[in-house]
Coordinates of C-alpha atoms in Angstrom, one line a residue:
M26 CA -40.0 16.8 -17.9
E27 CA -41.2 13.3 -17.2
N28 CA -41.1 12.2 -20.8
V29 CA -37.8 14.0 -21.3
A30 CA -36.4 12.1 -18.3
R31 CA -37.5 8.8 -19.7
L32 CA -36.0 9.5 -23.1
L33 CA -32.7 10.6 -21.6
K34 CA -32.3 7.5 -19.5
E35 CA -33.4 5.3 -22.3
S36 CA -30.9 6.9 -24.8
W37 CA -28.1 6.8 -22.2
T38 CA -28.2 3.0 -22.2
L39 CA -27.0 3.2 -25.8
V40 CA -23.7 5.0 -24.9
E41 CA -23.0 4.3 -21.2
E42 CA -20.9 1.2 -22.0
D43 CA -18.7 3.2 -24.3
R44 CA -17.8 6.2 -22.2
D45 CA -14.3 6.5 -23.4
R46 CA -15.4 6.8 -27.0
L47 CA -18.1 9.4 -26.0
S48 CA -15.6 11.4 -24.1
G49 CA -13.0 11.3 -26.8
H50 CA -15.5 12.5 -29.5
F51 CA -16.9 15.2 -27.2
Y52 CA -13.5 16.8 -26.5
A53 CA -12.2 16.4 -30.0
R54 CA -15.3 18.1 -31.4
L55 CA -15.2 20.8 -28.7
F56 CA -11.7 21.8 -29.4
L57 CA -12.2 21.7 -33.1
L58 CA -15.2 24.0 -32.8
D59 CA -13.3 26.4 -30.5
P60 CA -9.5 25.8 -30.1
A61 CA -9.3 28.5 -27.5
L62 CA -11.2 26.2 -25.1
R63 CA -8.3 23.8 -24.8
R64 CA -6.5 26.2 -22.5
L65 CA -9.3 25.8 -19.9
F66 CA -8.4 22.1 -19.5
P67 CA -5.3 20.4 -17.9
A68 CA -2.4 19.4 -20.2
E69 CA -3.0 15.7 -19.4
M70 CA -6.7 15.0 -20.0
T71 CA -6.8 11.4 -18.8
G72 CA -9.3 11.2 -15.9
Q73 CA -9.3 14.8 -15.0
G74 CA -10.5 16.1 -18.3
D75 CA -13.9 14.4 -18.0
R76 CA -15.2 16.4 -15.1
I77 CA -17.3 18.8 -17.2
L78 CA -18.8 16.1 -19.3
D79 CA -19.5 14.0 -16.2
A80 CA -21.2 16.9 -14.6
I81 CA -23.5 17.4 -17.6
V82 CA -24.4 13.7 -17.8
T83 CA -25.1 13.6 -14.1
A84 CA -27.4 16.5 -14.4
T85 CA -29.4 14.8 -17.1
Q86 CA -30.1 11.9 -14.6
V87 CA -31.9 14.2 -12.1
V88 CA -34.2 16.2 -14.4
D89 CA -37.2 14.3 -13.1
D90 CA -36.5 15.5 -9.6
P91 CA -37.1 19.3 -9.9
E92 CA -35.9 20.2 -6.4
S93 CA -32.6 18.3 -6.7
F94 CA -32.3 19.3 -10.3
D95 CA -32.5 23.0 -9.4
E96 CA -30.2 22.8 -6.3
Y97 CA -27.6 20.6 -8.1
L98 CA -27.3 22.7 -11.2
R99 CA -27.2 26.1 -9.5
S100 CA -24.3 24.9 -7.3
L101 CA -22.7 23.3 -10.4
G102 CA -22.9 26.7 -12.2
R103 CA -21.2 28.4 -9.2
D104 CA -18.5 25.8 -9.1
H105 CA -17.8 25.8 -12.8
R106 CA -16.7 29.5 -12.6
K107 CA -13.4 28.2 -11.4
Y108 CA -12.8 26.7 -14.9
H109 CA -13.3 30.2 -16.4
V110 CA -16.3 28.9 -18.4
E111 CA -18.3 31.8 -20.0
S112 CA -21.9 31.8 -21.1
T113 CA -20.9 31.5 -24.8
H114 CA -18.9 28.4 -24.1
Y115 CA -22.1 26.4 -23.2
G116 CA -23.5 26.7 -26.7
T117 CA -20.3 25.1 -28.1
M118 CA -20.4 22.4 -25.5
G119 CA -24.0 21.6 -26.4
V120 CA -23.1 21.1 -30.1
A121 CA -20.1 18.9 -29.2
L122 CA -22.3 16.9 -26.8
L123 CA -25.0 16.1 -29.3
D124 CA -22.4 15.2 -32.0
A125 CA -20.7 12.8 -29.5
L126 CA -24.0 11.2 -28.5
R127 CA -25.1 10.7 -32.1
S128 CA -21.7 9.3 -33.2
T129 CA -21.4 6.9 -30.2
A130 CA -25.0 5.6 -30.3
G131 CA -24.9 5.0 -34.1
G132 CA -28.0 3.8 -35.9
S133 CA -30.0 3.4 -32.7
W134 CA -30.2 7.2 -32.1
N135 CA -33.4 8.9 -33.2
L136 CA -35.0 12.3 -33.4
E137 CA -36.9 11.9 -30.1
Y138 CA -33.6 11.3 -28.2
D139 CA -32.0 14.2 -30.0
Q140 CA -34.8 16.6 -29.0
A141 CA -34.8 15.3 -25.4
W142 CA -31.1 16.0 -25.0
R143 CA -31.5 19.5 -26.6
D144 CA -34.4 20.3 -24.2
A145 CA -32.5 19.0 -21.2
Y146 CA -29.3 20.7 -22.0
A147 CA -31.1 24.0 -22.5
A148 CA -32.7 23.7 -19.0
I149 CA -29.3 22.6 -17.5
V150 CA -27.5 25.7 -19.0
A151 CA -30.2 28.1 -17.9
K152 CA -30.0 26.9 -14.2
M153 CA -26.2 26.8 -14.2
L154 CA -26.0 30.3 -15.6
A155 CA -28.5 31.5 -13.0
G156 CA -26.5 29.9 -10.2
A157 CA -23.3 31.5 -11.4
A158 CA -24.9 35.0 -11.8
A159 CA -26.4 34.9 -8.4
D160 CA -23.1 34.1 -6.6
E161 CA -21.4 37.2 -5.3
N162 CA -18.3 35.3 -4.2
P163 CA -15.1 34.9 -6.3
P164 CA -14.7 31.9 -8.6
F165 CA -12.1 30.6 -6.2
W166 CA -10.1 31.6 -3.2
H167 CA -6.3 31.7 -2.8
A168 CA -5.4 29.7 0.3
E169 CA -2.2 29.5 2.2
V170 CA -1.1 26.2 3.7
L171 CA -0.7 26.7 7.5
T172 CA 0.1 23.2 8.7
H173 CA 0.8 19.8 7.1
E174 CA 1.0 16.5 9.1
R175 CA 1.8 13.1 7.6
H176 CA 0.1 10.0 8.9
G177 CA 2.0 7.1 7.4
A178 CA 3.1 7.0 3.8
D179 CA -0.2 7.9 2.1
T180 CA -2.3 10.2 4.4
A181 CA -1.9 13.8 5.4
V182 CA -4.0 16.3 7.4
L183 CA -3.5 19.9 6.4
T184 CA -5.0 23.2 7.3
V185 CA -5.2 26.2 5.0
R186 CA -6.4 29.8 5.4
A187 CA -8.6 31.2 2.6
L188 CA -7.4 34.7 1.7
Q189 CA -9.2 37.7 0.2
Y190 CA -12.8 37.1 1.5
P191 CA -14.5 34.9 4.0
L192 CA -15.3 31.4 2.5
P193 CA -18.9 30.6 3.4
W194 CA -19.1 26.8 3.9
R195 CA -21.3 24.6 6.1
A196 CA -20.1 21.6 8.1
G197 CA -20.4 18.5 5.9
Q198 CA -19.8 20.3 2.6
Y199 CA -16.9 19.8 0.2
V200 CA -14.8 22.1 -2.0
S201 CA -12.6 21.7 -5.1
V202 CA -8.9 22.2 -4.6
E203 CA -6.2 23.0 -7.1
A204 CA -2.4 23.0 -6.6
P205 CA -1.5 25.5 -9.4
R206 CA 2.3 25.3 -8.8
H207 CA 2.4 21.6 -9.5
L208 CA -0.9 20.8 -11.5
P209 CA -2.4 23.9 -13.0
R210 CA -6.1 23.5 -14.1
V211 CA -6.5 20.1 -12.3
W212 CA -9.1 20.2 -9.5
R213 CA -10.1 17.5 -7.0
T214 CA -12.9 17.6 -4.4
Y215 CA -12.2 17.2 -0.7
S216 CA -14.6 17.4 2.3
V217 CA -13.8 20.2 4.8
A218 CA -12.9 18.5 8.1
N219 CA -13.8 21.4 10.4
A220 CA -16.8 23.6 11.1
P221 CA -16.8 27.3 9.9
N222 CA -14.7 29.6 12.0
D223 CA -13.7 33.2 12.3
G224 CA -10.2 32.5 11.1
N225 CA -11.3 31.3 7.7
V226 CA -9.3 28.2 8.2
L227 CA -10.2 24.9 6.5
E228 CA -8.9 21.4 7.3
F229 CA -8.5 18.6 4.8
H230 CA -7.8 14.9 5.2
V231 CA -6.1 13.5 2.1
K232 CA -5.2 9.9 1.2
T233 CA -3.4 8.8 -2.0
P234 CA -2.7 5.3 -3.2
A235 CA 1.0 4.4 -3.4
G236 CA 2.5 5.7 -6.6
A237 CA -0.5 7.8 -7.5
G238 CA -0.3 11.3 -8.8
W239 CA -2.7 14.1 -9.4
V240 CA -3.9 16.4 -6.7
S241 CA -4.0 14.0 -3.8
G242 CA -0.4 12.9 -4.4
V243 CA 0.7 16.5 -4.5
L244 CA -1.1 17.4 -1.3
V245 CA 0.2 14.4 0.6
R246 CA 3.8 14.3 -0.7
R247 CA 4.8 17.7 -2.0
T248 CA 2.8 20.4 -0.2
K249 CA 4.3 22.3 2.7
P250 CA 3.4 25.2 4.9
G251 CA 3.5 28.5 3.0
D252 CA 2.4 27.0 -0.3
L253 CA -0.6 28.5 -2.0
L254 CA -3.5 26.5 -3.2
R255 CA -6.8 27.5 -4.8
V256 CA -10.1 26.5 -3.2
A257 CA -13.5 26.8 -5.1
A258 CA -17.0 27.4 -3.8
P259 CA -18.4 24.9 -1.3
M260 CA -20.9 22.3 -2.5
G261 CA -22.8 19.3 -1.1
S262 CA -25.9 18.7 1.1
M263 CA -24.5 16.3 3.8
T264 CA -25.2 19.0 6.3
L265 CA -27.0 19.0 9.7
D266 CA -30.8 19.3 9.7
R267 CA -31.0 22.1 12.3
S268 CA -34.7 21.7 12.8
S269 CA -34.4 18.0 13.7
E270 CA -34.5 16.7 17.3
R271 CA -33.5 13.2 16.3
D272 CA -30.3 11.6 17.6
V273 CA -27.4 11.4 15.1
L274 CA -25.6 8.4 13.6
C275 CA -22.3 9.1 11.7
V276 CA -20.5 6.4 9.8
A277 CA -17.1 7.1 8.4
G278 CA -14.5 5.1 6.5
G279 CA -10.9 6.2 6.3
V280 CA -10.5 9.9 5.3
G281 CA -14.3 9.9 5.0
L282 CA -14.1 11.0 8.6
A283 CA -13.5 14.6 7.4
P284 CA -17.1 15.7 7.0
V285 CA -18.2 13.7 10.0
K286 CA -15.6 15.5 12.1
A287 CA -16.9 18.8 10.8
L288 CA -20.5 17.8 11.8
V289 CA -19.4 16.8 15.3
E290 CA -17.5 20.1 15.7
E291 CA -20.7 22.0 14.7
L292 CA -22.7 20.1 17.3
T293 CA -20.2 21.0 20.0
G294 CA -21.2 24.6 19.6
G295 CA -24.5 24.1 21.5
N296 CA -25.9 20.6 21.3
Q297 CA -27.6 19.6 24.6
T298 CA -30.3 17.2 23.6
R299 CA -29.1 14.9 20.8
W300 CA -27.0 11.8 21.3
V301 CA -24.3 11.5 18.6
H302 CA -22.8 8.1 17.7
V303 CA -19.8 8.0 15.5
F304 CA -18.6 4.7 13.9
Y305 CA -15.1 5.1 12.4
G306 CA -13.8 2.2 10.3
A307 CA -10.5 1.3 8.6
R308 CA -8.7 -1.8 7.5
H309 CA -5.9 -1.6 10.1
A310 CA -5.5 0.2 13.4
N311 CA -2.7 2.4 12.0
D312 CA -5.3 3.8 9.5
L313 CA -7.4 5.2 12.3
Y314 CA -5.2 8.3 12.2
A315 CA -7.7 10.7 13.9
L316 CA -8.9 8.4 16.7
A317 CA -6.9 10.2 19.4
G318 CA -8.6 13.5 18.5
L319 CA -12.0 11.9 18.5
R320 CA -11.5 10.5 22.0
E321 CA -10.6 14.0 23.2
L322 CA -14.0 15.2 21.9
V323 CA -15.7 12.3 23.7
A324 CA -14.0 13.2 27.0
A325 CA -15.3 16.8 26.6
H326 CA -18.9 16.0 25.5
P327 CA -21.0 13.4 27.3
W328 CA -23.5 13.2 24.4
L329 CA -20.8 11.9 22.0
S330 CA -19.7 8.3 21.6
V331 CA -17.1 6.9 19.1
T332 CA -16.8 3.3 18.1
P333 CA -13.7 2.4 16.0
A334 CA -13.6 -0.8 13.9
C335 CA -11.0 -2.6 11.8
S336 CA -11.9 -5.0 9.0
D337 CA -8.4 -6.6 8.5
D338 CA -6.5 -6.4 11.8
P339 CA -7.2 -9.3 14.2
D340 CA -4.9 -7.7 16.8
F341 CA -7.1 -4.6 17.1
D342 CA -8.6 -4.2 20.5
G343 CA -12.0 -3.1 19.3
E344 CA -14.8 -3.9 16.9
Q345 CA -13.9 -6.3 14.1
G346 CA -15.5 -6.3 10.6
D347 CA -16.6 -3.9 7.9
I348 CA -18.1 -0.8 9.4
A349 CA -21.5 -1.6 7.9
E350 CA -21.6 -4.9 9.7
V351 CA -20.6 -3.2 12.9
I352 CA -23.4 -0.6 12.8
A353 CA -25.9 -3.4 12.1
R354 CA -24.9 -5.1 15.4
Y355 CA -25.5 -1.8 17.3
G356 CA -28.9 -0.8 15.8
P357 CA -31.7 -0.1 15.4
W358 CA -31.1 3.4 13.8
T359 CA -34.7 4.1 12.6
A360 CA -35.1 7.1 14.9
H361 CA -31.8 8.8 13.9
D362 CA -30.5 11.2 11.4
C363 CA -27.8 9.2 9.6
Y364 CA -24.7 10.5 7.8
V365 CA -22.4 8.3 5.8
S366 CA -19.0 9.1 4.3
G367 CA -16.3 7.0 2.7
S368 CA -15.4 5.0 -0.4
A369 CA -18.1 4.0 -2.8
R370 CA -18.0 0.4 -1.6
M371 CA -18.2 1.4 2.0
V372 CA -21.1 3.8 1.4
R373 CA -23.0 1.2 -0.7
S374 CA -22.8 -1.4 2.0
T375 CA -23.7 1.0 4.8
L376 CA -26.7 2.3 2.8
R377 CA -27.9 -1.3 2.4
A378 CA -27.5 -1.9 6.1
L379 CA -29.6 1.2 6.9
A380 CA -32.2 0.2 4.4
E381 CA -32.5 -3.3 6.0
D382 CA -32.9 -1.5 9.3
D383 CA -35.9 0.4 7.8
V384 CA -34.3 3.9 8.3
P385 CA -36.4 6.3 6.3
P386 CA -34.5 7.5 3.2
P387 CA -35.1 11.2 4.0
N388 CA -33.1 10.7 7.2
I389 CA -30.0 9.5 5.4
R390 CA -27.3 11.8 3.9
Y391 CA -24.1 10.6 2.4
D392 CA -20.8 11.6 0.7
T393 CA -18.7 9.2 -1.3
F394 CA -15.3 9.1 -3.1
G395 CA -16.3 7.7 -6.5
E396 CA -19.5 6.7 -8.2
L397 CA -22.2 4.8 -6.4

């Protein structure tokens, strides 16, 4: 796979600056080959329609890492069942993908690139189908909204109960959510903000920019208790290393607190030996919507500390500056398991700070909203 990985990355440079054209050609060709596939996608394709193509392209970038390649693709196969994708559809998608790559790359495309993408796509599909076949859970769960709390104009914390069957997630993982009443066939991923529990209840922290639509806008502004959502299978590897005896550093920005809160909840179930340091950042004090709840956990658990910080609020009575700058002032963190969650910008800056602190990469796990 080493040579295939090199050819994939080399050929990707021919098209990566023209993603819109690649995407447009892919879906036009896909729906021409099989018009019935159009019903699997949202009515408005902008942004949301690219998720399957993005997943395939992301998969090709990890083919030289067999362990990650296998784990990522099996979970992707399980997750894609929510789109009602069948095994026969993958062949059509492969034809559309190759046509789109050739057309977008133009004269720079060659037979070596073509064969590398064929080989990689075949390996991708095989692992995705194996992951889907091995999962005994349903493609998605219906979930009833139990509570909905607004925090300012753009943030909400809601809880839902997954119906039908137990939903087997681990603290730190994320799930895809659909609001079928308002946006059928449009899915968005959210981290689960609580540890697994007997009630099958999941908590989500959702933030939407002013005037934005899609799923986050629906969950913040239009969802109420009693509504039904759909929740797909859990994914993600930002989970606790249960064999580790190292202390824990958690760094969260905004609603990136969700998986960190879940990890802390899991640790409250029996941790007696590991110190846990949570750094919670936002622009303004009003954006630290979950600080009161964190302080309640600190009062109950002596091994836990929480340090809030604001980057653009000079009146805030606490740490000032970007959260990455704050953790750098408190280090070193070289002997800790580190968990980072937030916007792409926040995660990038925090990973740089941890790298400068010589934290071993295997000791760092992260979750981000957007591409790094």
